[in-house]
PDB file of C-alpha atoms in Angstrom:
ATOM      1  CA  MET A  30       4.919 -37.218  19.356  1.00  0.00           C
ATOM      2  CA  LYS A  31       7.769 -37.393  17.120  1.00  0.00           C
ATOM      3  CA  LYS A  32       6.649 -34.512  15.182  1.00  0.00           C
ATOM      4  CA  ALA A  33       6.154 -32.350  18.306  1.00  0.00           C
ATOM      5  CA  ARG A  34       9.463 -33.005  19.618  1.00  0.00           C
ATOM      6  CA  ARG A  35      11.120 -32.292  15.918  1.00  0.00           C
ATOM      7  CA  THR A  36       9.274 -28.819  15.931  1.00  0.00           C
ATOM      8  CA  ILE A  37      10.467 -27.932  19.402  1.00  0.00           C
ATOM      9  CA  ARG A  38      14.022 -28.998  18.456  1.00  0.00           C
ATOM     10  CA  LYS A  39      14.155 -27.049  15.239  1.00  0.00           C
ATOM     11  CA  HIS A  40      12.444 -23.768  16.810  1.00  0.00           C
ATOM     12  CA  PHE A  41      14.293 -24.179  20.051  1.00  0.00           C
ATOM     13  CA  ASP A  42      16.335 -20.909  19.929  1.00  0.00           C
ATOM     14  CA  GLU A  43      13.114 -18.699  19.049  1.00  0.00           C
ATOM     15  CA  ILE A  44      11.180 -20.508  22.028  1.00  0.00           C
ATOM     16  CA  ILE A  45      13.747 -19.549  24.461  1.00  0.00           C
ATOM     17  CA  ASN A  46      13.968 -15.939  23.186  1.00  0.00           C
ATOM     18  CA  SER A  47      10.085 -15.649  23.566  1.00  0.00           C
ATOM     19  CA  PHE A  48      10.357 -16.569  27.123  1.00  0.00           C
ATOM     20  CA  ILE A  49      13.533 -13.999  27.516  1.00  0.00           C
ATOM     21  CA  TYR A  50      12.367 -11.030  25.544  1.00  0.00           C
ATOM     22  CA  GLY A  51       8.603 -11.412  25.904  1.00  0.00           C
ATOM     23  CA  PHE A  52       7.634  -9.477  22.877  1.00  0.00           C
ATOM     24  CA  SER A  53       4.217 -10.293  21.038  1.00  0.00           C
ATOM     25  CA  ASN A  54       3.023  -9.448  17.545  1.00  0.00           C
ATOM     26  CA  GLY A  55      -0.321  -9.424  19.125  1.00  0.00           C
ATOM     27  CA  PRO A  56      -0.896  -5.501  18.758  1.00  0.00           C
ATOM     28  CA  ILE A  57       0.044  -5.556  15.334  1.00  0.00           C
ATOM     29  CA  GLU A  58      -2.525  -8.672  14.727  1.00  0.00           C
ATOM     30  CA  GLY A  59      -5.188  -6.448  16.315  1.00  0.00           C
ATOM     31  CA  SER A  60      -4.569  -3.588  13.814  1.00  0.00           C
ATOM     32  CA  ASN A  61      -4.466  -5.614  10.850  1.00  0.00           C
ATOM     33  CA  ASN A  62      -7.871  -7.053  11.978  1.00  0.00           C
ATOM     34  CA  LYS A  63      -9.300  -3.586  12.707  1.00  0.00           C
ATOM     35  CA  ILE A  64      -8.343  -2.509   9.208  1.00  0.00           C
ATOM     36  CA  LYS A  65      -9.777  -5.667   7.813  1.00  0.00           C
ATOM     37  CA  ALA A  66     -12.971  -4.740   9.609  1.00  0.00           C
ATOM     38  CA  ILE A  67     -13.159  -1.403   8.207  1.00  0.00           C
ATOM     39  CA  LYS A  68     -12.563  -2.539   4.671  1.00  0.00           C
ATOM     40  CA  ARG A  69     -15.330  -5.244   4.972  1.00  0.00           C
ATOM     41  CA  THR A  70     -17.843  -3.028   6.260  1.00  0.00           C
ATOM     42  CA  ALA A  71     -17.190  -0.189   3.971  1.00  0.00           C
ATOM     43  CA  TYR A  72     -18.323  -2.093   0.862  1.00  0.00           C
ATOM     44  CA  GLY A  73     -15.330  -0.292  -0.825  1.00  0.00           C
ATOM     45  CA  PHE A  74     -14.327   3.181  -0.736  1.00  0.00           C
ATOM     46  CA  ARG A  75     -14.409   5.510  -3.702  1.00  0.00           C
ATOM     47  CA  SER A  76     -10.647   6.343  -3.141  1.00  0.00           C
ATOM     48  CA  PHE A  77      -7.614   5.087  -1.401  1.00  0.00           C
ATOM     49  CA  LYS A  78      -7.564   8.442   0.538  1.00  0.00           C
ATOM     50  CA  ASN A  79     -10.661   7.967   1.991  1.00  0.00           C
ATOM     51  CA  PHE A  80      -9.838   4.600   3.041  1.00  0.00           C
ATOM     52  CA  ARG A  81      -6.820   5.735   4.176  1.00  0.00           C
ATOM     53  CA  LEU A  82      -8.546   8.585   6.426  1.00  0.00           C
ATOM     54  CA  ARG A  83     -11.133   6.262   7.819  1.00  0.00           C
ATOM     55  CA  ILE A  84      -8.283   3.971   9.119  1.00  0.00           C
ATOM     56  CA  LEU A  85      -6.628   7.193  10.857  1.00  0.00           C
ATOM     57  CA  ILE A  86      -9.755   8.210  12.235  1.00  0.00           C
ATOM     58  CA  SER A  87     -10.221   4.698  14.103  1.00  0.00           C
ATOM     59  CA  PHE A  88      -6.540   4.665  15.186  1.00  0.00           C
ATOM     60  CA  LYS A  89      -6.906   8.460  16.420  1.00  0.00           C
ATOM     61  CA  ASN A  90      -4.766   7.831  19.581  1.00  0.00           C
ATOM     62  CA  SER A  91      -2.255   5.684  18.073  1.00  0.00           C
ATOM     63  CA  PHE A  92       1.389   6.163  16.374  1.00  0.00           C
ATOM     64  CA  TYR A  93      -0.547   6.057  12.909  1.00  0.00           C
ATOM     65  CA  SER A  94      -2.276   9.129  13.395  1.00  0.00           C
ATOM     66  CA  MET A  95       0.228  11.122  15.379  1.00  0.00           C
ATOM     67  CA  ASN A  96       2.808  10.407  12.347  1.00  0.00           C
ATOM     68  CA  TYR A  97       0.082  11.735  10.164  1.00  0.00           C
ATOM     69  CA  LYS A  98      -0.616  14.837  12.067  1.00  0.00           C
ATOM     70  CA  GLN A  99       3.007  15.352  11.963  1.00  0.00           C
ATOM     71  CA  LYS A 100       3.502  15.066   8.372  1.00  0.00           C
ATOM     72  CA  ALA A 101       0.087  17.133   7.599  1.00  0.00           C
ATOM     73  CA  ALA A 102       1.723  19.756   9.885  1.00  0.00           C
ATOM     74  CA  ASP A 103       5.032  19.710   7.879  1.00  0.00           C
ATOM     75  CA  LEU A 104       3.235  19.810   4.436  1.00  0.00           C
ATOM     76  CA  ASN A 105       1.532  22.954   5.803  1.00  0.00           C
ATOM     77  CA  ASN A 106       4.962  24.482   6.913  1.00  0.00           C
ATOM     78  CA  VAL A 107       6.245  24.020   3.666  1.00  0.00           C
ATOM     79  CA  LYS A 108       3.356  25.262   1.587  1.00  0.00           C
ATOM     80  CA  SER A 109       3.021  28.486   3.575  1.00  0.00           C
ATOM     81  CA  ALA A 110       6.711  29.233   3.040  1.00  0.00           C
ATOM     82  CA  ALA A 111       6.690  28.726  -0.320  1.00  0.00           C
TER      83      ALA A 111
END
């Protein structure tokens, strides 16, 4: 009981903030778990590029892939301008 009380006292501000703001690291933990599952089932990719593409495909409607599509479009625009 003393240990629980000490832990609550030590992290009191963080506990209160969790109720006030309601942020969660759940989505990030889910993303990490999905990436680890891809890595486990792949038995090793030939290159990092293939591994990265597999991750982007699995997150096709998320921020990661949208950011990748934008960067790819920017690279194509730079190449065509040169």
